[in-house]
PDB file of C-alpha atoms and ligand atoms in Angstrom:
ATOM      1  CA  MET A 203     259.091 245.045 165.406  1.00 86.00           C
ATOM      2  CA  VAL A 204     255.272 244.699 163.746  1.00 94.00           C
ATOM      3  CA  ALA A 205     255.843 240.972 162.617  1.00 94.00           C
ATOM      4  CA  SER A 206     257.512 239.911 166.035  1.00 95.00           C
ATOM      5  CA  LEU A 207     254.641 241.815 167.959  1.00 96.00           C
ATOM      6  CA  LEU A 208     252.370 239.830 165.934  1.00 97.00           C
ATOM      7  CA  SER A 209     253.745 236.466 166.376  1.00 96.00           C
ATOM      8  CA  LYS A 210     254.112 237.401 170.387  1.00 97.00           C
ATOM      9  CA  ALA A 211     250.427 238.080 170.673  1.00 98.00           C
ATOM     10  CA  GLN A 212     249.695 234.882 168.542  1.00 97.00           C
ATOM     11  CA  THR A 213     251.714 232.996 171.341  1.00 97.00           C
ATOM     12  CA  TYR A 214     250.155 235.018 174.324  1.00 98.00           C
ATOM     13  CA  ASP A 215     246.512 234.076 172.949  1.00 97.00           C
ATOM     14  CA  HIS A 216     247.168 230.405 172.710  1.00 96.00           C
ATOM     15  CA  ALA A 217     248.951 230.343 176.080  1.00 97.00           C
ATOM     16  CA  LEU A 218     245.349 232.339 177.250  1.00 97.00           C
ATOM     17  CA  GLN A 219     243.536 230.026 175.299  1.00 95.00           C
ATOM     18  CA  GLU A 220     244.795 227.454 177.890  1.00 96.00           C
ATOM     19  CA  ARG A 221     244.418 229.329 180.700  1.00 94.00           C
ATOM     20  CA  LYS A 222     248.529 229.282 181.443  1.00 93.00           C
ATOM     21  CA  GLU A 223     250.228 230.960 183.856  1.00 92.00           C
ATOM     22  CA  PHE A 224     252.406 233.681 182.412  1.00 96.00           C
ATOM     23  CA  PRO A 225     255.736 235.000 183.490  1.00 95.00           C
ATOM     24  CA  PRO A 226     255.922 237.743 186.017  1.00 97.00           C
ATOM     25  CA  LEU A 227     257.733 240.128 183.400  1.00 97.00           C
ATOM     26  CA  LEU A 228     256.079 243.112 184.752  1.00 97.00           C
ATOM     27  CA  LYS A 229     256.849 242.227 188.323  1.00 97.00           C
ATOM     28  CA  GLY A 230     257.313 245.608 190.362  1.00 97.00           C
ATOM     29  CA  LYS A 231     255.727 247.597 187.318  1.00 97.00           C
ATOM     30  CA  ILE A 232     253.137 250.039 187.370  1.00 98.00           C
ATOM     31  CA  VAL A 233     250.999 250.613 184.979  1.00 98.00           C
ATOM     32  CA  ALA A 234     248.243 253.974 184.869  1.00 98.00           C
ATOM     33  CA  LEU A 235     244.985 253.308 182.674  1.00 98.00           C
ATOM     34  CA  PHE A 236     244.409 257.263 182.282  1.00 97.00           C
ATOM     35  CA  PHE A 237     241.059 256.851 180.291  1.00 97.00           C
ATOM     36  CA  PHE A 238     239.593 260.487 179.238  1.00 96.00           C
ATOM     37  CA  GLU A 239     237.011 258.698 176.611  1.00 96.00           C
ATOM     38  CA  ALA A 240     234.363 255.611 177.499  1.00 95.00           C
ATOM     39  CA  SER A 241     235.865 252.199 177.049  1.00 97.00           C
ATOM     40  CA  THR A 242     235.044 248.442 177.815  1.00 98.00           C
ATOM     41  CA  ARG A 243     237.051 246.499 175.420  1.00 98.00           C
ATOM     42  CA  THR A 244     240.470 248.457 175.383  1.00 98.00           C
ATOM     43  CA  ARG A 245     240.522 249.654 178.755  1.00 98.00           C
ATOM     44  CA  LEU A 246     239.505 245.791 180.429  1.00 98.00           C
ATOM     45  CA  SER A 247     241.937 244.541 178.034  1.00 98.00           C
ATOM     46  CA  PHE A 248     244.656 246.561 178.767  1.00 98.00           C
ATOM     47  CA  GLU A 249     243.999 245.634 182.383  1.00 98.00           C
ATOM     48  CA  LEU A 250     244.329 242.039 182.248  1.00 98.00           C
ATOM     49  CA  ALA A 251     247.169 241.763 180.048  1.00 98.00           C
ATOM     50  CA  ALA A 252     249.414 244.111 182.572  1.00 98.00           C
ATOM     51  CA  LYS A 253     247.776 241.697 185.460  1.00 98.00           C
ATOM     52  CA  HIS A 254     248.143 238.639 183.677  1.00 98.00           C
ATOM     53  CA  LEU A 255     252.234 239.683 183.526  1.00 98.00           C
ATOM     54  CA  GLY A 256     252.383 241.008 186.807  1.00 98.00           C
ATOM     55  CA  ALA A 257     251.920 244.418 187.074  1.00 98.00           C
ATOM     56  CA  THR A 258     250.021 246.738 189.680  1.00 98.00           C
ATOM     57  CA  VAL A 259     247.467 248.765 187.714  1.00 98.00           C
ATOM     58  CA  ILE A 260     245.964 252.084 188.943  1.00 98.00           C
ATOM     59  CA  ASP A 261     243.054 253.748 187.492  1.00 96.00           C
ATOM     60  CA  VAL A 262     243.640 257.725 186.795  1.00 95.00           C
ATOM     61  CA  ALA A 263     239.840 257.974 186.792  1.00 92.00           C
ATOM     62  CA  PRO A 264     239.832 261.930 184.872  1.00 93.00           C
ATOM     63  CA  ASN A 265     236.296 262.973 186.581  1.00 92.00           C
ATOM     64  CA  ILE A 266     237.403 262.449 190.096  1.00 94.00           C
ATOM     65  CA  SER A 267     241.325 263.269 189.324  1.00 95.00           C
ATOM     66  CA  SER A 268     242.584 266.448 190.347  1.00 95.00           C
ATOM     67  CA  LEU A 269     241.973 266.944 186.369  1.00 95.00           C
ATOM     68  CA  LYS A 270     238.903 268.452 187.605  1.00 94.00           C
ATOM     69  CA  LYS A 271     240.529 271.082 189.705  1.00 96.00           C
ATOM     70  CA  GLY A 272     242.244 272.174 186.994  1.00 96.00           C
ATOM     71  CA  GLU A 273     245.635 270.894 187.013  1.00 95.00           C
ATOM     72  CA  SER A 274     247.232 269.946 183.622  1.00 93.00           C
ATOM     73  CA  LEU A 275     248.026 267.118 181.869  1.00 92.00           C
ATOM     74  CA  ASN A 276     251.697 267.450 181.797  1.00 91.00           C
ATOM     75  CA  ASP A 277     251.209 267.833 185.770  1.00 93.00           C
ATOM     76  CA  THR A 278     248.923 264.920 185.920  1.00 94.00           C
ATOM     77  CA  VAL A 279     251.478 262.700 184.436  1.00 93.00           C
ATOM     78  CA  GLU A 280     254.458 264.336 186.680  1.00 93.00           C
ATOM     79  CA  THR A 281     252.188 263.292 189.486  1.00 95.00           C
ATOM     80  CA  LEU A 282     252.206 259.689 187.921  1.00 95.00           C
ATOM     81  CA  LYS A 283     256.039 259.781 186.943  1.00 93.00           C
ATOM     82  CA  ALA A 284     256.567 260.693 191.411  1.00 94.00           C
ATOM     83  CA  MET A 285     254.614 257.709 192.053  1.00 96.00           C
ATOM     84  CA  LYS A 286     257.137 255.533 189.818  1.00 96.00           C
ATOM     85  CA  THR A 287     254.591 254.909 187.337  1.00 96.00           C
ATOM     86  CA  ASP A 288     255.971 252.845 184.774  1.00 96.00           C
ATOM     87  CA  PHE A 289     253.467 252.618 181.738  1.00 97.00           C
ATOM     88  CA  ILE A 290     250.503 255.077 181.005  1.00 97.00           C
ATOM     89  CA  VAL A 291     247.720 253.740 178.805  1.00 98.00           C
ATOM     90  CA  MET A 292     245.776 256.768 177.186  1.00 97.00           C
ATOM     91  CA  ARG A 293     243.149 257.445 175.451  1.00 98.00           C
ATOM     92  CA  HIS A 294     241.961 260.904 174.744  1.00 97.00           C
ATOM     93  CA  HIS A 295     239.635 262.903 172.461  1.00 95.00           C
ATOM     94  CA  GLN A 296     242.475 264.890 171.185  1.00 96.00           C
ATOM     95  CA  ALA A 297     244.386 263.880 168.232  1.00 97.00           C
ATOM     96  CA  GLY A 298     248.479 263.413 169.222  1.00 96.00           C
ATOM     97  CA  ALA A 299     247.848 264.132 173.272  1.00 95.00           C
ATOM     98  CA  PRO A 300     249.922 260.509 173.907  1.00 95.00           C
ATOM     99  CA  HIS A 301     252.281 261.746 171.545  1.00 95.00           C
ATOM    100  CA  ILE A 302     252.957 265.033 173.026  1.00 92.00           C
ATOM    101  CA  LEU A 303     253.331 263.322 176.291  1.00 90.00           C
ATOM    102  CA  ALA A 304     256.019 261.265 175.011  1.00 91.00           C
ATOM    103  CA  ARG A 305     257.693 263.734 173.230  1.00 88.00           C
ATOM    104  CA  GLU A 306     258.035 265.292 177.323  1.00 83.00           C
ATOM    105  CA  GLY A 307     260.147 262.617 177.816  1.00 83.00           C
ATOM    106  CA  PHE A 308     257.771 260.060 179.294  1.00 85.00           C
ATOM    107  CA  GLU A 309     258.901 257.014 177.687  1.00 87.00           C
ATOM    108  CA  GLY A 310     256.186 254.412 178.535  1.00 94.00           C
ATOM    109  CA  ILE A 311     253.089 256.209 176.935  1.00 96.00           C
ATOM    110  CA  ILE A 312     251.048 253.711 175.396  1.00 97.00           C
ATOM    111  CA  ASN A 313     248.062 254.948 172.892  1.00 98.00           C
ATOM    112  CA  ALA A 314     244.555 253.246 173.521  1.00 98.00           C
ATOM    113  CA  GLY A 315     243.379 255.701 171.080  1.00 98.00           C
ATOM    114  CA  ASP A 316     243.425 259.213 170.295  1.00 98.00           C
ATOM    115  CA  GLY A 317     240.840 261.510 169.011  1.00 96.00           C
ATOM    116  CA  MET A 318     240.063 260.515 164.831  1.00 96.00           C
ATOM    117  CA  HIS A 319     243.707 259.829 164.964  1.00 97.00           C
ATOM    118  CA  ALA A 320     244.697 256.247 165.818  1.00 98.00           C
ATOM    119  CA  HIS A 321     244.134 252.985 167.670  1.00 98.00           C
ATOM    120  CA  PRO A 322     247.078 251.230 166.914  1.00 98.00           C
ATOM    121  CA  THR A 323     246.373 248.109 169.314  1.00 98.00           C
ATOM    122  CA  GLN A 324     242.985 247.858 167.731  1.00 98.00           C
ATOM    123  CA  ALA A 325     245.047 247.260 164.358  1.00 98.00           C
ATOM    124  CA  LEU A 326     247.469 245.064 166.063  1.00 98.00           C
ATOM    125  CA  LEU A 327     244.728 243.028 167.494  1.00 98.00           C
ATOM    126  CA  ASP A 328     242.456 243.099 163.952  1.00 98.00           C
ATOM    127  CA  ALA A 329     246.090 241.891 162.391  1.00 98.00           C
ATOM    128  CA  VAL A 330     246.382 239.200 164.783  1.00 98.00           C
ATOM    129  CA  THR A 331     242.470 238.136 163.988  1.00 98.00           C
ATOM    130  CA  LEU A 332     243.092 237.884 160.323  1.00 98.00           C
ATOM    131  CA  ARG A 333     246.655 236.282 160.343  1.00 97.00           C
ATOM    132  CA  ARG A 334     245.031 233.708 162.745  1.00 96.00           C
ATOM    133  CA  HIS A 335     242.376 232.599 160.079  1.00 96.00           C
ATOM    134  CA  TYR A 336     244.847 233.380 156.858  1.00 95.00           C
ATOM    135  CA  GLY A 337     248.336 233.310 157.878  1.00 93.00           C
ATOM    136  CA  SER A 338     249.855 235.512 155.930  1.00 94.00           C
ATOM    137  CA  LEU A 339     248.079 238.459 154.886  1.00 97.00           C
ATOM    138  CA  SER A 340     249.940 239.384 151.648  1.00 96.00           C
ATOM    139  CA  GLU A 341     247.976 240.200 148.819  1.00 97.00           C
ATOM    140  CA  LYS A 342     244.620 239.969 150.811  1.00 98.00           C
ATOM    141  CA  LYS A 343     241.682 242.752 149.733  1.00 98.00           C
ATOM    142  CA  ILE A 344     240.190 244.146 152.893  1.00 98.00           C
ATOM    143  CA  ALA A 345     237.015 246.159 152.534  1.00 98.00           C
ATOM    144  CA  ILE A 346     236.229 248.364 155.188  1.00 98.00           C
ATOM    145  CA  CYS A 347     233.152 249.970 155.781  1.00 98.00           C
ATOM    146  CA  GLY A 348     230.935 252.990 157.593  1.00 97.00           C
ATOM    147  CA  ASP A 349     232.162 255.951 159.239  1.00 96.00           C
ATOM    148  CA  ILE A 350     235.364 256.287 157.827  1.00 97.00           C
ATOM    149  CA  LYS A 351     235.715 259.645 158.227  1.00 96.00           C
ATOM    150  CA  HIS A 352     235.815 259.646 161.970  1.00 95.00           C
ATOM    151  CA  SER A 353     237.173 256.567 162.702  1.00 97.00           C
ATOM    152  CA  ARG A 354     240.829 256.254 164.678  1.00 98.00           C
ATOM    153  CA  VAL A 355     240.155 251.912 163.778  1.00 98.00           C
ATOM    154  CA  ALA A 356     240.295 252.777 160.014  1.00 98.00           C
ATOM    155  CA  ARG A 357     243.381 255.163 159.644  1.00 98.00           C
ATOM    156  CA  SER A 358     245.413 252.676 162.351  1.00 98.00           C
ATOM    157  CA  ASP A 359     243.897 249.575 160.217  1.00 98.00           C
ATOM    158  CA  ILE A 360     244.872 251.258 156.739  1.00 98.00           C
ATOM    159  CA  LYS A 361     248.314 251.461 157.758  1.00 98.00           C
ATOM    160  CA  LEU A 362     249.102 248.383 159.462  1.00 98.00           C
ATOM    161  CA  LEU A 363     247.095 246.467 156.526  1.00 98.00           C
ATOM    162  CA  ILE A 364     248.946 247.957 153.884  1.00 98.00           C
ATOM    163  CA  HIS A 365     252.072 247.503 155.882  1.00 97.00           C
ATOM    164  CA  LEU A 366     251.306 243.446 155.886  1.00 97.00           C
ATOM    165  CA  GLY A 367     250.635 243.733 151.636  1.00 97.00           C
ATOM    166  CA  CYS A 368     246.960 243.997 152.113  1.00 98.00           C
ATOM    167  CA  SER A 369     244.868 246.102 149.665  1.00 98.00           C
ATOM    168  CA  ILE A 370     241.979 248.490 151.104  1.00 98.00           C
ATOM    169  CA  ARG A 371     239.192 249.064 149.538  1.00 98.00           C
ATOM    170  CA  LEU A 372     237.367 251.857 151.536  1.00 98.00           C
ATOM    171  CA  ILE A 373     233.062 252.029 151.770  1.00 98.00           C
ATOM    172  CA  ALA A 374     231.139 254.868 153.063  1.00 97.00           C
ATOM    173  CA  PRO A 375     228.811 257.945 151.959  1.00 96.00           C
ATOM    174  CA  TYR A 376     230.503 260.840 150.724  1.00 96.00           C
ATOM    175  CA  SER A 377     229.638 262.660 153.843  1.00 94.00           C
ATOM    176  CA  LEU A 378     231.550 259.710 155.989  1.00 95.00           C
ATOM    177  CA  MET A 379     234.718 259.723 154.218  1.00 97.00           C
ATOM    178  CA  ASP A 380     238.046 260.984 153.994  1.00 97.00           C
ATOM    179  CA  GLN A 381     239.245 261.405 150.754  1.00 97.00           C
ATOM    180  CA  ASN A 382     242.630 261.996 152.052  1.00 97.00           C
ATOM    181  CA  LEU A 383     242.776 258.574 152.815  1.00 98.00           C
ATOM    182  CA  ILE A 384     242.801 257.189 149.108  1.00 97.00           C
ATOM    183  CA  ILE A 385     246.490 256.872 148.182  1.00 95.00           C
ATOM    184  CA  GLY A 386     248.402 253.701 147.213  1.00 96.00           C
ATOM    185  CA  ASN A 387     246.755 250.716 147.265  1.00 97.00           C
ATOM    186  CA  VAL A 388     243.448 252.253 149.231  1.00 98.00           C
ATOM    187  CA  THR A 389     240.314 252.476 146.671  1.00 98.00           C
ATOM    188  CA  PHE A 390     237.078 254.011 147.816  1.00 98.00           C
ATOM    189  CA  SER A 391     233.752 253.255 146.597  1.00 97.00           C
ATOM    190  CA  CYS A 392     230.408 254.653 148.183  1.00 97.00           C
ATOM    191  CA  ASP A 393     228.394 251.679 147.040  1.00 97.00           C
ATOM    192  CA  MET A 394     228.334 248.773 149.266  1.00 97.00           C
ATOM    193  CA  GLN A 395     227.364 246.095 146.409  1.00 94.00           C
ATOM    194  CA  GLN A 396     230.180 247.175 144.497  1.00 95.00           C
ATOM    195  CA  GLY A 397     232.619 247.394 147.068  1.00 96.00           C
ATOM    196  CA  LEU A 398     232.046 244.307 148.472  1.00 96.00           C
ATOM    197  CA  LYS A 399     232.998 242.339 145.235  1.00 95.00           C
ATOM    198  CA  ASP A 400     236.002 240.166 145.486  1.00 95.00           C
ATOM    199  CA  ILE A 401     237.084 240.906 149.213  1.00 97.00           C
ATOM    200  CA  ASP A 402     238.499 238.600 151.727  1.00 97.00           C
ATOM    201  CA  ALA A 403     237.451 240.409 154.861  1.00 98.00           C
ATOM    202  CA  LEU A 404     235.511 243.139 155.748  1.00 98.00           C
ATOM    203  CA  ILE A 405     236.093 245.696 158.499  1.00 98.00           C
ATOM    204  CA  MET A 406     232.773 247.272 159.601  1.00 98.00           C
ATOM    205  CA  LEU A 407     232.887 250.335 161.627  1.00 98.00           C
ATOM    206  CA  ARG A 408     231.093 252.006 164.283  1.00 95.00           C
ATOM    207  CA  ILE A 409     228.652 255.176 163.535  1.00 92.00           C
ATOM    208  CA  GLN A 410     230.400 257.801 165.856  1.00 86.00           C
ATOM    209  CA  ASN A 411     227.814 259.805 166.789  1.00 78.00           C
ATOM    210  CA  GLU A 412     230.006 261.553 169.595  1.00 78.00           C
ATOM    211  CA  ARG A 413     232.232 262.957 166.596  1.00 77.00           C
ATOM    212  CA  MET A 414     229.532 264.680 164.425  1.00 71.00           C
ATOM    213  CA  THR A 415     229.134 268.233 164.836  1.00 68.00           C
ATOM    214  CA  SER A 416     226.280 267.826 162.801  1.00 69.00           C
ATOM    215  CA  SER A 417     223.636 265.054 161.308  1.00 79.00           C
ATOM    216  CA  LEU A 418     225.536 263.436 157.975  1.00 81.00           C
ATOM    217  CA  ILE A 419     223.490 261.045 157.209  1.00 81.00           C
ATOM    218  CA  PRO A 420     219.756 261.077 156.712  1.00 80.00           C
ATOM    219  CA  SER A 421     218.373 258.600 159.278  1.00 87.00           C
ATOM    220  CA  GLN A 422     219.986 255.508 160.869  1.00 89.00           C
ATOM    221  CA  GLU A 423     217.085 253.556 159.261  1.00 91.00           C
ATOM    222  CA  GLU A 424     218.319 254.844 155.690  1.00 92.00           C
ATOM    223  CA  TYR A 425     222.053 254.597 156.815  1.00 93.00           C
ATOM    224  CA  PHE A 426     221.210 250.522 157.373  1.00 95.00           C
ATOM    225  CA  ARG A 427     219.355 250.354 154.370  1.00 95.00           C
ATOM    226  CA  PHE A 428     222.252 251.608 152.172  1.00 96.00           C
ATOM    227  CA  TYR A 429     225.633 250.638 154.187  1.00 96.00           C
ATOM    228  CA  GLY A 430     224.440 248.233 157.111  1.00 96.00           C
ATOM    229  CA  LEU A 431     225.015 244.899 157.044  1.00 97.00           C
ATOM    230  CA  ASN A 432     222.498 242.216 156.775  1.00 96.00           C
ATOM    231  CA  GLU A 433     222.005 238.871 155.662  1.00 93.00           C
ATOM    232  CA  GLU A 434     220.553 239.833 152.401  1.00 94.00           C
ATOM    233  CA  LYS A 435     223.967 241.576 151.720  1.00 94.00           C
ATOM    234  CA  LEU A 436     226.185 239.219 152.888  1.00 93.00           C
ATOM    235  CA  SER A 437     224.291 236.695 150.758  1.00 91.00           C
ATOM    236  CA  HIS A 438     225.853 238.431 147.754  1.00 88.00           C
ATOM    237  CA  ILE A 439     229.793 238.147 149.173  1.00 92.00           C
ATOM    238  CA  GLY A 440     232.168 235.109 149.511  1.00 85.00           C
ATOM    239  CA  LYS A 441     231.256 232.579 151.603  1.00 87.00           C
ATOM    240  CA  ASP A 442     234.408 232.835 153.324  1.00 92.00           C
ATOM    241  CA  VAL A 443     234.536 236.221 153.646  1.00 96.00           C
ATOM    242  CA  LEU A 444     235.656 236.976 157.490  1.00 98.00           C
ATOM    243  CA  ILE A 445     233.698 239.993 159.235  1.00 98.00           C
ATOM    244  CA  LEU A 446     235.042 241.887 162.353  1.00 98.00           C
ATOM    245  CA  HIS A 447     233.917 245.028 164.066  1.00 98.00           C
ATOM    246  CA  PRO A 448     235.510 246.910 166.471  1.00 98.00           C
ATOM    247  CA  GLY A 449     232.889 247.322 168.978  1.00 96.00           C
ATOM    248  CA  PRO A 450     230.832 248.423 170.326  1.00 96.00           C
ATOM    249  CA  VAL A 451     228.129 247.395 167.541  1.00 95.00           C
ATOM    250  CA  ASN A 452     224.786 249.777 167.064  1.00 94.00           C
ATOM    251  CA  LYS A 453     223.152 247.068 166.147  1.00 95.00           C
ATOM    252  CA  PHE A 454     220.102 247.737 163.050  1.00 94.00           C
ATOM    253  CA  VAL A 455     222.888 250.739 162.181  1.00 93.00           C
ATOM    254  CA  GLU A 456     226.098 249.347 160.659  1.00 94.00           C
ATOM    255  CA  ILE A 457     224.962 245.807 161.593  1.00 96.00           C
ATOM    256  CA  ASP A 458     221.845 243.104 161.752  1.00 96.00           C
ATOM    257  CA  PRO A 459     222.462 241.335 165.323  1.00 96.00           C
ATOM    258  CA  LYS A 460     221.845 237.985 163.336  1.00 95.00           C
ATOM    259  CA  ILE A 461     225.600 238.799 161.680  1.00 95.00           C
ATOM    260  CA  ILE A 462     227.063 238.642 165.186  1.00 94.00           C
ATOM    261  CA  ASN A 463     226.153 234.759 165.685  1.00 93.00           C
ATOM    262  CA  HIS A 464     227.466 234.076 162.176  1.00 94.00           C
ATOM    263  CA  LYS A 465     230.583 231.819 161.689  1.00 94.00           C
ATOM    264  CA  ASN A 466     232.341 233.966 159.727  1.00 96.00           C
ATOM    265  CA  CYS A 467     231.773 236.842 162.431  1.00 97.00           C
ATOM    266  CA  LEU A 468     234.886 237.157 164.252  1.00 98.00           C
ATOM    267  CA  ILE A 469     233.884 240.131 167.147  1.00 98.00           C
ATOM    268  CA  SER A 470     234.263 238.025 169.908  1.00 96.00           C
ATOM    269  CA  GLU A 471     237.416 236.727 168.800  1.00 97.00           C
ATOM    270  CA  GLN A 472     239.009 240.279 168.148  1.00 98.00           C
ATOM    271  CA  ILE A 473     237.759 240.673 171.795  1.00 98.00           C
ATOM    272  CA  ARG A 474     239.887 237.908 173.049  1.00 97.00           C
ATOM    273  CA  THR A 475     242.668 238.403 170.873  1.00 98.00           C
ATOM    274  CA  GLY A 476     242.627 242.260 172.526  1.00 98.00           C
ATOM    275  CA  VAL A 477     243.994 240.855 175.802  1.00 98.00           C
ATOM    276  CA  ALA A 478     246.494 238.755 173.999  1.00 98.00           C
ATOM    277  CA  THR A 479     247.978 242.045 171.700  1.00 98.00           C
ATOM    278  CA  ARG A 480     248.357 244.380 174.683  1.00 98.00           C
ATOM    279  CA  MET A 481     250.788 241.534 176.528  1.00 98.00           C
ATOM    280  CA  ALA A 482     252.647 241.363 173.498  1.00 98.00           C
ATOM    281  CA  VAL A 483     252.677 245.118 173.464  1.00 98.00           C
ATOM    282  CA  PHE A 484     253.678 245.410 177.138  1.00 98.00           C
ATOM    283  CA  ASP A 485     256.249 242.259 176.696  1.00 97.00           C
ATOM    284  CA  ALA A 486     257.869 244.329 173.848  1.00 96.00           C
ATOM    285  CA  MET A 487     258.149 248.038 175.732  1.00 94.00           C
ATOM    286  CA  ARG A 488     259.264 246.645 179.270  1.00 88.00           C
ATOM    287  CA  GLY A 489     262.796 248.095 178.318  1.00 75.00           C
ATOM    288  CA  ASN A 490     261.285 251.237 177.877  1.00 62.00           C
ATOM    289  CA  GLY A 491     259.155 251.922 180.852  1.00 52.00           C
ATOM    290  CA  SER A 492     260.532 255.225 182.684  1.00 50.00           C
TER     291      SER A 492
HETATM  292  N1  LIG B 543     237.361 249.039 169.860  1.00 51.34           N
HETATM  293  C1  LIG B 543     237.443 249.752 171.081  1.00 51.34           C
HETATM  294  O1  LIG B 543     238.579 250.647 171.075  1.00 51.34           O
HETATM  295  O2  LIG B 543     236.208 249.557 172.128  1.00 51.34           O
HETATM  296  P1  LIG B 543     236.023 250.432 173.475  1.00 51.34           P
HETATM  297  O3  LIG B 543     235.886 251.822 173.110  1.00 51.34           O
HETATM  298  O4  LIG B 543     235.056 249.883 174.209  1.00 51.34           O
HETATM  299  O5  LIG B 543     237.277 250.443 174.297  1.00 51.34           O
END
């Protein structure tokens, strides 16, 4: 299933590069975007993906929906079902919210990020991006650096990249680490210089200020000094090491903006790949819509 999704995404990516027309696989289908948290990349790439495949896209916009009048999530989904919605792409601050709706019997739910739990399509697009450069990811050493504790991207990346044969090194201050993630081929270093040794790729993470209940770092300047990626730290790692970041980037907190233009930095490739990956997800699920 994962292998076929990844190669489908690669095929869609080639076609998008060539600005090809796509067969309207989702013609007559309705896709609802249901985002309770802010998003640019994920929301717009799901919208583009659905439109490229011929779907009608509606935006539920929780802030101006009847959720504001106290209507429940379940009743909102029932309303969408009554309108013959086939897919609901959901981002929610609560871990497990999309899963609960799927359990209620709505088959076309797609998780676009739930709390600190998971961001499955980000992991898929990260894997597609890395595979474009490496082919197989078997035996690749991937470091994930930053706010591991609050990161659904880290949790989903770890799961998928381990499945694809990678080993993972987590780099974070203890205050932003989740020790439960250190199992099997996942190791941890609180020292960034040590953690960056002998790696093939580095995934930098965003500091998730919106999820912190108290200040877990002394200051952004100090965090940047110890865990931010700058040209000096980059000069100590292999010249072919690929750099990823899910975005949005906090400049001079986790990354020096100069790095964004480095030839090995794949941030804009990740954004591009997001559209192709989400097309592959719709394509794979098109038999499942409600
Ligand atoms: N990577 C990611 O989820 O970005 P957005 O929050 O902009 O969707």
